[in-house]
PDB file of C-alpha atoms in Angstrom:
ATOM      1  CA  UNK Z   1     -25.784   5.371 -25.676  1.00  0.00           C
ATOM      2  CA  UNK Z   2     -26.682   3.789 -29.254  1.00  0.00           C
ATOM      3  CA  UNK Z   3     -29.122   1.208 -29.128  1.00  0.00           C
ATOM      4  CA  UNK Z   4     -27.370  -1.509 -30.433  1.00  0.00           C
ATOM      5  CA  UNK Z   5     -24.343  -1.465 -28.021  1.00  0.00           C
ATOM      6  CA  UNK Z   6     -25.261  -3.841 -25.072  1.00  0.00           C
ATOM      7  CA  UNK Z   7     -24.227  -3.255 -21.579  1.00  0.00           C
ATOM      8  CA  UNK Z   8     -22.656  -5.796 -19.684  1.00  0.00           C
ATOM      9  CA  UNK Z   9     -23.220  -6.347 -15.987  1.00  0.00           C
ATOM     10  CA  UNK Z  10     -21.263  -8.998 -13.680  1.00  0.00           C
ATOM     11  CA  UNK Z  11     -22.716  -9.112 -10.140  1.00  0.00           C
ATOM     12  CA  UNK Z  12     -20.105 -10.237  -7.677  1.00  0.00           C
ATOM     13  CA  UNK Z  13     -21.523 -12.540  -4.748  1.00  0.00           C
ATOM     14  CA  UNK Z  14     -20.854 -11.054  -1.106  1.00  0.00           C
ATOM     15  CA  UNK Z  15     -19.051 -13.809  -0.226  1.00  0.00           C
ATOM     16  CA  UNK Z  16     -19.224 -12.794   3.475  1.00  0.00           C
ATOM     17  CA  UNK Z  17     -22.974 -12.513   3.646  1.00  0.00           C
ATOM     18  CA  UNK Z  18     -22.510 -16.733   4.639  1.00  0.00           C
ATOM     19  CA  UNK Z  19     -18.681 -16.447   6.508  1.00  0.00           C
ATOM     20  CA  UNK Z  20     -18.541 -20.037   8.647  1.00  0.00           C
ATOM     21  CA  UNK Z  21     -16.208 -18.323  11.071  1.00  0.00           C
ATOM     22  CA  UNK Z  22     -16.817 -15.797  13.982  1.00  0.00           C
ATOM     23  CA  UNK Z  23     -14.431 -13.258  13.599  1.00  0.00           C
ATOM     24  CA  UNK Z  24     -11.585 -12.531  16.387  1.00  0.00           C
ATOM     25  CA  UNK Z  25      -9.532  -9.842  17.272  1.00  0.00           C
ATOM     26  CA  UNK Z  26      -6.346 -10.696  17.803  1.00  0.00           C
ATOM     27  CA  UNK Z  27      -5.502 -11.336  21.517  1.00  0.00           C
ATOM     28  CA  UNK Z  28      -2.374  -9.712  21.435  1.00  0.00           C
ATOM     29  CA  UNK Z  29      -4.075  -6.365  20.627  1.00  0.00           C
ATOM     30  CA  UNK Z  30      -3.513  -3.656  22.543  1.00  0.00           C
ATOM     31  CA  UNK Z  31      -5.735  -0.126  22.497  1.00  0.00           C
ATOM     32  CA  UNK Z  32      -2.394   1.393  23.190  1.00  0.00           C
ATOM     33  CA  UNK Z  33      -0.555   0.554  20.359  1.00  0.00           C
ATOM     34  CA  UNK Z  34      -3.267   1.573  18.386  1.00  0.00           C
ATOM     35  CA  UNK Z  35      -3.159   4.968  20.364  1.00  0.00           C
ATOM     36  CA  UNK Z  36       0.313   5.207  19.684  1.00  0.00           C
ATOM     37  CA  UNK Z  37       0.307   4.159  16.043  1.00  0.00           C
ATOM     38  CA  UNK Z  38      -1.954   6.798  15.415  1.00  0.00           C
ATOM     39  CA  UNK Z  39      -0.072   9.347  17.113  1.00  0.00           C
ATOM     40  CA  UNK Z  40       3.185   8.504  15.153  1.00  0.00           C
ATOM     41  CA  UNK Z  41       1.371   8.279  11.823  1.00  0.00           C
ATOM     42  CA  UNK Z  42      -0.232  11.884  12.641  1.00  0.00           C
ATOM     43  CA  UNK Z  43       3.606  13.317  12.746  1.00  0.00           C
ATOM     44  CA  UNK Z  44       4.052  12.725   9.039  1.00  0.00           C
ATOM     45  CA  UNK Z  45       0.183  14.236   7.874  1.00  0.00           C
ATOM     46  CA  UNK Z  46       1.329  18.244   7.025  1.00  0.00           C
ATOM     47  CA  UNK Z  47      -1.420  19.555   5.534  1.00  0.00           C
ATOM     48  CA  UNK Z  48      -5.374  19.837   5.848  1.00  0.00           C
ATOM     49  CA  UNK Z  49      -5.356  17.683   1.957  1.00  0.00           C
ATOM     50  CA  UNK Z  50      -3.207  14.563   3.632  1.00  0.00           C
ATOM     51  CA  UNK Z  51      -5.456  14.705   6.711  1.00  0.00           C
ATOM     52  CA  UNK Z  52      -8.313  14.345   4.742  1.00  0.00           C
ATOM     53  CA  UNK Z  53      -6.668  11.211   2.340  1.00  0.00           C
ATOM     54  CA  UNK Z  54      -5.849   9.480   5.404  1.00  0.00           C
ATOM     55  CA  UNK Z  55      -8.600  10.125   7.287  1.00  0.00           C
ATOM     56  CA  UNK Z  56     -10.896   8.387   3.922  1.00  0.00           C
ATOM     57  CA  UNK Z  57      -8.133   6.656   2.517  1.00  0.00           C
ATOM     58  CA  UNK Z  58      -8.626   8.151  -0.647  1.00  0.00           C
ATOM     59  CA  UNK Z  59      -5.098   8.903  -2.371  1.00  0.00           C
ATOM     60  CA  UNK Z  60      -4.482  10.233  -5.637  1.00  0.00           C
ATOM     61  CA  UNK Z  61      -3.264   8.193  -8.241  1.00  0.00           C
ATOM     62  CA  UNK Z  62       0.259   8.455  -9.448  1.00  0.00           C
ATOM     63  CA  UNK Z  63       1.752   8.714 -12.460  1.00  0.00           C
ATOM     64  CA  UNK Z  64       4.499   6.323 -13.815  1.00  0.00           C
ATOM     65  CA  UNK Z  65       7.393   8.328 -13.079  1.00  0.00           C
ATOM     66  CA  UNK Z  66       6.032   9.468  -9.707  1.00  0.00           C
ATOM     67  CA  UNK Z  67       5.278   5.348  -9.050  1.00  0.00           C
ATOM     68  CA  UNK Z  68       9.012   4.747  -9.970  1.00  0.00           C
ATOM     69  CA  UNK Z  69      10.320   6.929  -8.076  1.00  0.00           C
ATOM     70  CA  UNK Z  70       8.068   6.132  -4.922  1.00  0.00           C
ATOM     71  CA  UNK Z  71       9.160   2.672  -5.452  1.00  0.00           C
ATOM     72  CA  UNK Z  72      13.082   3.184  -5.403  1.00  0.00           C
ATOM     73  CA  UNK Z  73      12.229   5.556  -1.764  1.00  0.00           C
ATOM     74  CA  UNK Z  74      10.750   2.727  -0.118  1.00  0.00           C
ATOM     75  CA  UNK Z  75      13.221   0.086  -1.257  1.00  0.00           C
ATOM     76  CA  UNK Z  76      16.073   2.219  -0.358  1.00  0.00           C
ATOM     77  CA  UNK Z  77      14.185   3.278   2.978  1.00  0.00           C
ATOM     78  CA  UNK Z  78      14.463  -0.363   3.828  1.00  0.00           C
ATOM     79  CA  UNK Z  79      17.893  -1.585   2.116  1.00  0.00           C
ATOM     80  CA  UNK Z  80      19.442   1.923   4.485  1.00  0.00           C
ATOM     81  CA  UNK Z  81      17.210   2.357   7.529  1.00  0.00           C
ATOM     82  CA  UNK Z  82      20.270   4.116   9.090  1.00  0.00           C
ATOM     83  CA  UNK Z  83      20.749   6.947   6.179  1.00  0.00           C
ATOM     84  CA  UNK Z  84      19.300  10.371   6.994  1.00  0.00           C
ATOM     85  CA  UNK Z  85      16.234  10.985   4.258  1.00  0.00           C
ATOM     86  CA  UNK Z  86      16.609  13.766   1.713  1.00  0.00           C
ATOM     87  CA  UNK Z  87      14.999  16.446   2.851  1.00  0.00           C
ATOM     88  CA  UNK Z  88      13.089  17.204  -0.184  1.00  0.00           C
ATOM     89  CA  UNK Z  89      11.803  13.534  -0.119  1.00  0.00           C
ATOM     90  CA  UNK Z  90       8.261  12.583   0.420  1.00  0.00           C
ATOM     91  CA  UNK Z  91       7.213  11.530   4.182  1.00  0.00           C
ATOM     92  CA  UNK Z  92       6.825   7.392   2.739  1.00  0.00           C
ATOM     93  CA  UNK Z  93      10.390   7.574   2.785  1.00  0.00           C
ATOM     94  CA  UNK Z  94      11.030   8.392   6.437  1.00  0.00           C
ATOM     95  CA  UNK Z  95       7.720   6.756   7.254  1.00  0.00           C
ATOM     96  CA  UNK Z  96       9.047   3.473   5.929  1.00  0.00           C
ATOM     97  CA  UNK Z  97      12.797   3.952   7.363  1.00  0.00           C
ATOM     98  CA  UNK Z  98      11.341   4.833  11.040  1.00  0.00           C
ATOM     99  CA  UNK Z  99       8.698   1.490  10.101  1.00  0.00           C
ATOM    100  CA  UNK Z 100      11.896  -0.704   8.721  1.00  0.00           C
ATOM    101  CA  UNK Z 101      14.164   0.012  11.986  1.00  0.00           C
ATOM    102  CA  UNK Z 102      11.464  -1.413  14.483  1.00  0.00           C
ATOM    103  CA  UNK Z 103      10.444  -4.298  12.230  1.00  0.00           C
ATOM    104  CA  UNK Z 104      13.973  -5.433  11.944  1.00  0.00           C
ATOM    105  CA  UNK Z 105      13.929  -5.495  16.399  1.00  0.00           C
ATOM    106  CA  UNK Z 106      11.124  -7.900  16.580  1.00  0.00           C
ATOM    107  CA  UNK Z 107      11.014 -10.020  13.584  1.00  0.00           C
ATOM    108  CA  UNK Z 108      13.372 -12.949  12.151  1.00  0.00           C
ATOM    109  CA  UNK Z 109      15.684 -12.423   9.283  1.00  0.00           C
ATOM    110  CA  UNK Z 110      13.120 -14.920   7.283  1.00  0.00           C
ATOM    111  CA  UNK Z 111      10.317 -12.901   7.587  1.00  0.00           C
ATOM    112  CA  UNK Z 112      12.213  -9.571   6.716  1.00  0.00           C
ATOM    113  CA  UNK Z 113      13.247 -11.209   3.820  1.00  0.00           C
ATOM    114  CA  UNK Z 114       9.807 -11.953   2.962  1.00  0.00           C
ATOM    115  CA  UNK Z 115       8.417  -8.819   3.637  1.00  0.00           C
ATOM    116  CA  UNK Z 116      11.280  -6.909   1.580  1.00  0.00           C
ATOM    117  CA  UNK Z 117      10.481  -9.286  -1.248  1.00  0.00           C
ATOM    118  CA  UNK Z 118       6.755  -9.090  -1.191  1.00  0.00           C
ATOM    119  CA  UNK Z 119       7.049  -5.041  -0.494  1.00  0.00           C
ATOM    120  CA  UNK Z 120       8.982  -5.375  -3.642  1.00  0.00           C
ATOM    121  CA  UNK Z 121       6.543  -6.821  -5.298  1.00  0.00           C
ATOM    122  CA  UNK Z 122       3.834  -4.943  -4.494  1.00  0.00           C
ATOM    123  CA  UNK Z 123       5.928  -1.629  -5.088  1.00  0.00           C
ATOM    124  CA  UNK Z 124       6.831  -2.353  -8.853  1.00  0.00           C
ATOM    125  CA  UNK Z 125       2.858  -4.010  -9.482  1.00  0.00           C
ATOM    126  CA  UNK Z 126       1.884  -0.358  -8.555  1.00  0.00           C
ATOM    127  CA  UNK Z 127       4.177   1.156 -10.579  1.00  0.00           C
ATOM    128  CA  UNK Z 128       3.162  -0.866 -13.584  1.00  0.00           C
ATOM    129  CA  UNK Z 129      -0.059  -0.338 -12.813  1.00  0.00           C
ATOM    130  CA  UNK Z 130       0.349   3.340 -13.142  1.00  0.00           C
ATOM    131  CA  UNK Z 131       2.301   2.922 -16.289  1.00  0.00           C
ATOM    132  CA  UNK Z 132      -0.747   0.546 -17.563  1.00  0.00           C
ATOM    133  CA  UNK Z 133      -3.193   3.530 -16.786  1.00  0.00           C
ATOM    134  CA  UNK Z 134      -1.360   6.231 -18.656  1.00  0.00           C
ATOM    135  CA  UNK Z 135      -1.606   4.217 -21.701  1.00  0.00           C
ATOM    136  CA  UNK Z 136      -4.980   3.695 -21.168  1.00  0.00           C
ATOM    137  CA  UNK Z 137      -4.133  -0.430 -21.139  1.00  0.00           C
ATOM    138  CA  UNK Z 138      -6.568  -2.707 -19.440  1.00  0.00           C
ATOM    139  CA  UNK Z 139      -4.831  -6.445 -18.977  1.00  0.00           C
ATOM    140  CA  UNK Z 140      -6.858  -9.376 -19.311  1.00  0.00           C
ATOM    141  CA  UNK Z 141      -6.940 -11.562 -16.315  1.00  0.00           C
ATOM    142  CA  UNK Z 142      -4.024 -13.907 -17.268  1.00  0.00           C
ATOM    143  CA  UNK Z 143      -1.797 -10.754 -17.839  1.00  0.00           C
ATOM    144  CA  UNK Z 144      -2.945  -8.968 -14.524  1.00  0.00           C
ATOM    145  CA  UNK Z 145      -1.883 -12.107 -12.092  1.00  0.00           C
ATOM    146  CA  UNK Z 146       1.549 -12.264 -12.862  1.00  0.00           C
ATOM    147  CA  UNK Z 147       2.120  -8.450 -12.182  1.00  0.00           C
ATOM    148  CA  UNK Z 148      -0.315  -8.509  -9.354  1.00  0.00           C
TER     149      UNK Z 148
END
């Protein structure tokens, strides 16, 4: 590194380390659903490599196209949660249809709407993202919050 450059570095505060508030689990919690959450999200892991992302989290980043395309799977998931998926389709699609159809049991039409809106959201801000990356574009912060 030349001598002349000068490295920047911006400490963020743990903004935990002084939390007022004890935290709760919520009472409705159940160590069977969780049991049986895990079980259903094991029936869409296929390989030894998806094990492994879910099991650190760590999932590869997409490209734009692949981003694009996830996003239209997951909206149409939700917008047809009776339509068979494609066979050749990624698991997120059936994942999110199977997800969709017991959501829409339990929950009011106000908060689906929300959620499809804010899933929506969130979909398209990764997909931009992704585009973003590939052109090796960093936004500045008043850029990033509308998209985020």
């Amino acid at each position: 590194m030349s001598s002349d450059l000068k490295e920047t570095v911006i400490m963020l505060p743990d903004i935990l380390a002084e939390w007022p508030w004890k935290r709760a689990m919520n009472p409705h919690s159940d160590p069977e659903m969780k049991s049986e959450s895990q079980e259903w999200i094991q029936t869409f892991v296929s390989t030894p490599h998806m094990q492994r992302a879910f099991d650190l989290g760590e999932f590869d980043l997409m490209k734009p196209q692949e981003a694009q395309q996830l996003t239209a799977v997951v909206l149409d998931a939700i917008g047809n949660p009776d339509k068979t998926r494609p066979s050749h389709e990624c698991v997120v699609g059936e994942a999110i249809r199977q997800l969709w159809k017991l959501v829409s049991k339990c929950s009011s039409v106000a908060a689906r709407a929300r959620l499809i809106k804010s899933l929506e959201n969130y979909t398209t801000a990764v997909a931009q993202q992704a585009q973003d990356r590939a052109l090796d574009y960093v936004r500045d912060i008043d850029e990033y919050l509308p998209v985020r």
